[in-house]
GROMACS .gro file of N, CA and C in nm:
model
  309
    1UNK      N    1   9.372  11.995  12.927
    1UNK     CA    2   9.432  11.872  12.970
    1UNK      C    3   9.336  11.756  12.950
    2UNK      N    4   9.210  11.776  13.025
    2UNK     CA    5   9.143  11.662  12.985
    2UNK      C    6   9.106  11.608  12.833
    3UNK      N    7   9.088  11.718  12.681
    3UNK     CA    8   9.074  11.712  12.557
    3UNK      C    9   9.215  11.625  12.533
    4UNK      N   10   9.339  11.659  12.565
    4UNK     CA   11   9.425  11.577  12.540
    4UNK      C   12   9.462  11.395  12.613
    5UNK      N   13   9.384  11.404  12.751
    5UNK     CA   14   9.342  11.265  12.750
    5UNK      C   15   9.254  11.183  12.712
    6UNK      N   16   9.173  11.242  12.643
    6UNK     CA   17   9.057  11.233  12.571
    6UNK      C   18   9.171  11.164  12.429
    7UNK      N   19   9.227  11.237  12.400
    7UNK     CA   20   9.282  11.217  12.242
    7UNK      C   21   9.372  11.039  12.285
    8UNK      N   22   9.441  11.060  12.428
    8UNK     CA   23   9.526  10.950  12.410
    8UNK      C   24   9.401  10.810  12.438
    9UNK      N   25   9.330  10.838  12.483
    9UNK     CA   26   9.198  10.729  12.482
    9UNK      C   27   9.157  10.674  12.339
   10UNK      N   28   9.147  10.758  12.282
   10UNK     CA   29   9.101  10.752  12.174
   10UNK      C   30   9.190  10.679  12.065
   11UNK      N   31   9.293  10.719  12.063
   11UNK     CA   32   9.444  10.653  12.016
   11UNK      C   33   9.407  10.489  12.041
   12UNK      N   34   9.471  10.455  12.209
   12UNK     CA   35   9.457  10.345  12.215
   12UNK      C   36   9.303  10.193  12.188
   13UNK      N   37   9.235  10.311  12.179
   13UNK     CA   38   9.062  10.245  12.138
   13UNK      C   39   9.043  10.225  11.995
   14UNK      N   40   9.151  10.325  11.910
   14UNK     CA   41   9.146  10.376  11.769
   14UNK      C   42   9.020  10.376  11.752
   15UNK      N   43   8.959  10.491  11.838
   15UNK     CA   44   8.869  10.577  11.755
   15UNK      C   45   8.874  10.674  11.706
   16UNK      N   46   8.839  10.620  11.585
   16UNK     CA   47   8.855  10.747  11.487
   16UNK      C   48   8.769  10.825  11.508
   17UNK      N   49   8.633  10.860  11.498
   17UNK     CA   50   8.515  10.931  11.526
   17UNK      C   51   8.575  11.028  11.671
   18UNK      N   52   8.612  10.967  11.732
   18UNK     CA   53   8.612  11.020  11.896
   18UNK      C   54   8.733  11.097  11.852
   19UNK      N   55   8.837  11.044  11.812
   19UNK     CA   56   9.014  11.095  11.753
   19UNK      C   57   8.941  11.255  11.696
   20UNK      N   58   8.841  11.237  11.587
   20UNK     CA   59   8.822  11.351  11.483
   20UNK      C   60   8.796  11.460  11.582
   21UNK      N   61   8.675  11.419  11.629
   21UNK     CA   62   8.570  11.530  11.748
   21UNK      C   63   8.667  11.609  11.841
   22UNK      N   64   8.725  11.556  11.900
   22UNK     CA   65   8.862  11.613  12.000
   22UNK      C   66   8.953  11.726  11.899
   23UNK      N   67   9.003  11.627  11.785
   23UNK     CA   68   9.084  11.739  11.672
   23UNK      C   69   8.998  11.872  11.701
   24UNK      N   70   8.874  11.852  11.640
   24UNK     CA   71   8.807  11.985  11.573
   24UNK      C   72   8.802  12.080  11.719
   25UNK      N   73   8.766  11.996  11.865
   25UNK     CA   74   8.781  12.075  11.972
   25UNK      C   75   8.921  12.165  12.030
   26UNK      N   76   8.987  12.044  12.007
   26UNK     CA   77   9.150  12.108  12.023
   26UNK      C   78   9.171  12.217  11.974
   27UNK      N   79   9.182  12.206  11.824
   27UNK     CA   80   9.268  12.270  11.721
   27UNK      C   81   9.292  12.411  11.713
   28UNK      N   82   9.162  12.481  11.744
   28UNK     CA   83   9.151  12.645  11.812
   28UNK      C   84   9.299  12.671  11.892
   29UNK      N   85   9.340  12.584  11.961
   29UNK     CA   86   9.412  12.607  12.080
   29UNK      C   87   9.569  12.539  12.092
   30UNK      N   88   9.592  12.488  11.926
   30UNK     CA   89   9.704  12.418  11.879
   30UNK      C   90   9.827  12.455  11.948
   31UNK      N   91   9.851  12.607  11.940
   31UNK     CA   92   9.973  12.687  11.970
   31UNK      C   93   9.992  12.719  12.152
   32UNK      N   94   9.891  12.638  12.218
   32UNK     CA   95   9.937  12.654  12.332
   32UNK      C   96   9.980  12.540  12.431
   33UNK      N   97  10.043  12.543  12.508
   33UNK     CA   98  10.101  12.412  12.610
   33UNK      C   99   9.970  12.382  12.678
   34UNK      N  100   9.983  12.239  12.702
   34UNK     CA  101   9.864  12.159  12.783
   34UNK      C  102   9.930  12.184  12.942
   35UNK      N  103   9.827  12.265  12.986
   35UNK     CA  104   9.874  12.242  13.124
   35UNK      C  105   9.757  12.200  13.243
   36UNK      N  106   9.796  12.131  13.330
   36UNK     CA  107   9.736  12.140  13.444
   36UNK      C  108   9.679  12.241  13.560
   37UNK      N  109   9.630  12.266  13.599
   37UNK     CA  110   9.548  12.400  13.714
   37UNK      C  111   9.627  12.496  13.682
   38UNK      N  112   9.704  12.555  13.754
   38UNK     CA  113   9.721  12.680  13.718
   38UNK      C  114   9.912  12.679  13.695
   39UNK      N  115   9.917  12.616  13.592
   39UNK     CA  116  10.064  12.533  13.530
   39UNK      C  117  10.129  12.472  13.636
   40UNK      N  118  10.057  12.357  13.732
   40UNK     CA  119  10.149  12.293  13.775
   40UNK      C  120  10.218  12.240  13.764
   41UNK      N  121  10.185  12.173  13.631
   41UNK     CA  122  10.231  12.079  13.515
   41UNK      C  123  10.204  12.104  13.388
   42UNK      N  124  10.343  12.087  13.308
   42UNK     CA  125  10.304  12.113  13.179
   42UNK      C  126  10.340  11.960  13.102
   43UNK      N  127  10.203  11.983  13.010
   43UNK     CA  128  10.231  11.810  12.934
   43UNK      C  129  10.243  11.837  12.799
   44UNK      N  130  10.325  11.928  12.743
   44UNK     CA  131  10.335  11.965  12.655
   44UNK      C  132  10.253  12.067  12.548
   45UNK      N  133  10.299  12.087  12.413
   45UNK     CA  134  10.239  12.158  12.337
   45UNK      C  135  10.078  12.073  12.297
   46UNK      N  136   9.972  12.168  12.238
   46UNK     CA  137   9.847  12.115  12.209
   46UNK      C  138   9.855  12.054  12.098
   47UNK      N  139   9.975  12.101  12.032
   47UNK     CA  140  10.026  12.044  11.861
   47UNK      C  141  10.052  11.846  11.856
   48UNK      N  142  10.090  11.789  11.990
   48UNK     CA  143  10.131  11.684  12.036
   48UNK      C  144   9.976  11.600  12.029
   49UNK      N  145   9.938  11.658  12.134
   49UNK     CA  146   9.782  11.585  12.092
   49UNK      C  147   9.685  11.567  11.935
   50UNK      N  148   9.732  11.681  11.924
   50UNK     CA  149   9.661  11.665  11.770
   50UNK      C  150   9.714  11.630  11.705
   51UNK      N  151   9.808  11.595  11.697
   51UNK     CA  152   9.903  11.469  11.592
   51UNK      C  153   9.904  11.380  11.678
   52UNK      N  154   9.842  11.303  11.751
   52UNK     CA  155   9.815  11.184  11.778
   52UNK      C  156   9.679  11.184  11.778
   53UNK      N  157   9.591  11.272  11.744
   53UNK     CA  158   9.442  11.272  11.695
   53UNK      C  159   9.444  11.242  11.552
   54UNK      N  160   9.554  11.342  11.518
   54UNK     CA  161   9.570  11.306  11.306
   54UNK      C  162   9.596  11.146  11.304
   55UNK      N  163   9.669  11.078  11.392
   55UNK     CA  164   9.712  10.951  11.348
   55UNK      C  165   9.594  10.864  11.347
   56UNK      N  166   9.544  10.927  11.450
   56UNK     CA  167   9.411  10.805  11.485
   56UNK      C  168   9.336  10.793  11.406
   57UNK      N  169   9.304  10.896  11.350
   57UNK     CA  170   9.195  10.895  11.262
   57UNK      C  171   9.236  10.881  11.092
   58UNK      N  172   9.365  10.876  11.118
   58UNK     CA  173   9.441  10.813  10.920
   58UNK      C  174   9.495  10.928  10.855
   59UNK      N  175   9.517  11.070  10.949
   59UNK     CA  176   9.583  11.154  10.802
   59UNK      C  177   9.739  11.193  10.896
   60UNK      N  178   9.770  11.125  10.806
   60UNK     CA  179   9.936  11.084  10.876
   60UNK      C  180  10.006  11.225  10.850
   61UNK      N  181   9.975  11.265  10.739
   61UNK     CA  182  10.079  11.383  10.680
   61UNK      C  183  10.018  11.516  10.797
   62UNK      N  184   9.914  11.520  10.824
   62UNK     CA  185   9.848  11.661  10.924
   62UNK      C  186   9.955  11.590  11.094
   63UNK      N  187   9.918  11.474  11.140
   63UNK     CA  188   9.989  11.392  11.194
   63UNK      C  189  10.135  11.489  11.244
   64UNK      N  190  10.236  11.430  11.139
   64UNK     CA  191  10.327  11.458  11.107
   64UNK      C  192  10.368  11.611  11.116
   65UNK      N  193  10.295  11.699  11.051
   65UNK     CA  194  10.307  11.811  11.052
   65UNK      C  195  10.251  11.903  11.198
   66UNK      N  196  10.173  11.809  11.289
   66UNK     CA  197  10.180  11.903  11.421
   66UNK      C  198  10.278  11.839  11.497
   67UNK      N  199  10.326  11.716  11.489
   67UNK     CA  200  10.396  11.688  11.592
   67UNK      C  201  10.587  11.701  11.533
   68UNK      N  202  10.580  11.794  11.410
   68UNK     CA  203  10.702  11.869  11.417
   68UNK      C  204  10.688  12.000  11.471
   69UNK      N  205  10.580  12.057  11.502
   69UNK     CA  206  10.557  12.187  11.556
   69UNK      C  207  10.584  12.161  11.711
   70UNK      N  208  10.526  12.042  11.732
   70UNK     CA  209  10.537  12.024  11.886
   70UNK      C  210  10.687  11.971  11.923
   71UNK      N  211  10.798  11.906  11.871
   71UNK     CA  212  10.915  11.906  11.865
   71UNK      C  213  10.999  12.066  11.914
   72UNK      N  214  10.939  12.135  11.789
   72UNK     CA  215  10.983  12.303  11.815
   72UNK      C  216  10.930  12.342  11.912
   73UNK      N  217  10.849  12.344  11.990
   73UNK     CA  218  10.795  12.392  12.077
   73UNK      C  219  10.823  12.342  12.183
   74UNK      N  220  10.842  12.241  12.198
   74UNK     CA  221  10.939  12.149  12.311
   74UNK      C  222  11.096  12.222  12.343
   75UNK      N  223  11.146  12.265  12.227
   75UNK     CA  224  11.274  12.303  12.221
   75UNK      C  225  11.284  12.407  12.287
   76UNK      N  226  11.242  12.519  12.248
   76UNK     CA  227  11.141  12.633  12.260
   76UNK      C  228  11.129  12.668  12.356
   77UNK      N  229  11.024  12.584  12.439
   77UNK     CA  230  11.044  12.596  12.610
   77UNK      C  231  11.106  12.505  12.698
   78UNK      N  232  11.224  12.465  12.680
   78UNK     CA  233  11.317  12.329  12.706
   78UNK      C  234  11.228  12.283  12.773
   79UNK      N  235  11.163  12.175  12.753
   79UNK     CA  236  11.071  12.068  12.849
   79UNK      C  237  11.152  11.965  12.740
   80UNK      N  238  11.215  11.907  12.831
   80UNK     CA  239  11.279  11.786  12.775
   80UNK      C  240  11.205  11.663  12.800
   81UNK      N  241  11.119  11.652  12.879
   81UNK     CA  242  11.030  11.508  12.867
   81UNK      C  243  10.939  11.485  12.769
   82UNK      N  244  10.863  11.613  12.762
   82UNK     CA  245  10.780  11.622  12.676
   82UNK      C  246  10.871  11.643  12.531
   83UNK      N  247  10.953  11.669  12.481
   83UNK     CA  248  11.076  11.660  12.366
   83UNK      C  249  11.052  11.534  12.338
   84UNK      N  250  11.084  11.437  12.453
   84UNK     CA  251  11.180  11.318  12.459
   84UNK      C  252  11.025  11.203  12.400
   85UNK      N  253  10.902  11.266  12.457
   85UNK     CA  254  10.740  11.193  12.414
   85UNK      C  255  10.711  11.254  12.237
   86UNK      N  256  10.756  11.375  12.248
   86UNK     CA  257  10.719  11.429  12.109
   86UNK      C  258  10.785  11.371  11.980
   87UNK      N  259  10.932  11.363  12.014
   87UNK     CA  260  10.985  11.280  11.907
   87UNK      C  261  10.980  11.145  11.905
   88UNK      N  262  10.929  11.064  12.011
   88UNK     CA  263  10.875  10.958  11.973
   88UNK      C  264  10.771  10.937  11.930
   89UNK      N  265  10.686  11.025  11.946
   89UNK     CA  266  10.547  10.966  11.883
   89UNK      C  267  10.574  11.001  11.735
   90UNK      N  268  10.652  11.137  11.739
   90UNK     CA  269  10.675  11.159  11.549
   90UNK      C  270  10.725  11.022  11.502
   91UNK      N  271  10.891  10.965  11.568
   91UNK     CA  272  10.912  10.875  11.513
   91UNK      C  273  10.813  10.772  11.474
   92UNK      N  274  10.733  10.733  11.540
   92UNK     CA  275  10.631  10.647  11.557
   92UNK      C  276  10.555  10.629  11.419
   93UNK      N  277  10.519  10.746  11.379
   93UNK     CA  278  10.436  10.860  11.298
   93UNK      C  279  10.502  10.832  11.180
   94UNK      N  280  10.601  10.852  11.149
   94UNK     CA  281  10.711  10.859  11.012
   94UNK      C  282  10.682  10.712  11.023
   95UNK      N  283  10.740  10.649  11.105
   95UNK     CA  284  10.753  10.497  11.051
   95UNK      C  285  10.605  10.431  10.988
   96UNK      N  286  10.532  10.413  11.053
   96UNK     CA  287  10.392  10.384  11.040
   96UNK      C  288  10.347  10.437  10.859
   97UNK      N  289  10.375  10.606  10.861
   97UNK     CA  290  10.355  10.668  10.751
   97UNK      C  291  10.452  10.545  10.582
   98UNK      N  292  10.570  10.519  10.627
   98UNK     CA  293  10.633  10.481  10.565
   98UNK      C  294  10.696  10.516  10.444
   99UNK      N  295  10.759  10.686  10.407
   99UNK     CA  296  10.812  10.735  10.335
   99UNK      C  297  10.962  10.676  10.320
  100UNK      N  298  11.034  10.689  10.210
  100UNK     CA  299  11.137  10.687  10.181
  100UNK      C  300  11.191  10.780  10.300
  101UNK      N  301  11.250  10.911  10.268
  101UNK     CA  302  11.272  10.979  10.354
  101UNK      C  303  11.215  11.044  10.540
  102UNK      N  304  11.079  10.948  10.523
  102UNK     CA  305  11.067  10.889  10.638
  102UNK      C  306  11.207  10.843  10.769
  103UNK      N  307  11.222  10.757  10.676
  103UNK     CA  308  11.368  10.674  10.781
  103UNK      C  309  11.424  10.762  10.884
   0.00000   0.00000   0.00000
């Protein structure tokens, strides 16, 4: 939990350096939900953070590609808030990226 507030710090500071360091810490641990003490709270998949670590630091397409994992994984374990954060930040993500099929 805290590596993933770490990542949203980093986002809004756009540090990249700080964005990368967190990735490489995270990433071991992509495939599991961020949770609080002993799941009091779940803040979603680890895939969510690290695609908002990919953004920070400029590789949109890695970006992109965890925070469709974290979409599925939202689904997955119906957490609809965290769904409802995941596909916005993708949207976010696509747009920014600016593909044709982006849209």
């Amino acid at each position: 939990m805290t590596l993933g507030g770490i990542v949203e710090t980093a986002h809004h500071l756009r540090d990249e350096g700080l964005a990368r360091e967190v990735y490489d810490l995270l990433a071991p641990h992509a495939a599991l939900p961020v949770m609080a003490s002993l799941a009091v709270a779940c803040f979603g998949p680890a895939h969510r953070s690290l695609g908002v670590a990919a953004a920070t630091f400029g590789d949109l397409d890695l970006a992109v590609a965890h925070l469709e994992l974290a979409v599925d994984a939202d689904i997955a374990r119906v957490n609809r808030p965290c769904h409802a954060m995941s596909c916005a930040t993708l949207a976010d993500v696509l747009q920014q990226r600016g593909r044709a099929d982006d849209r």
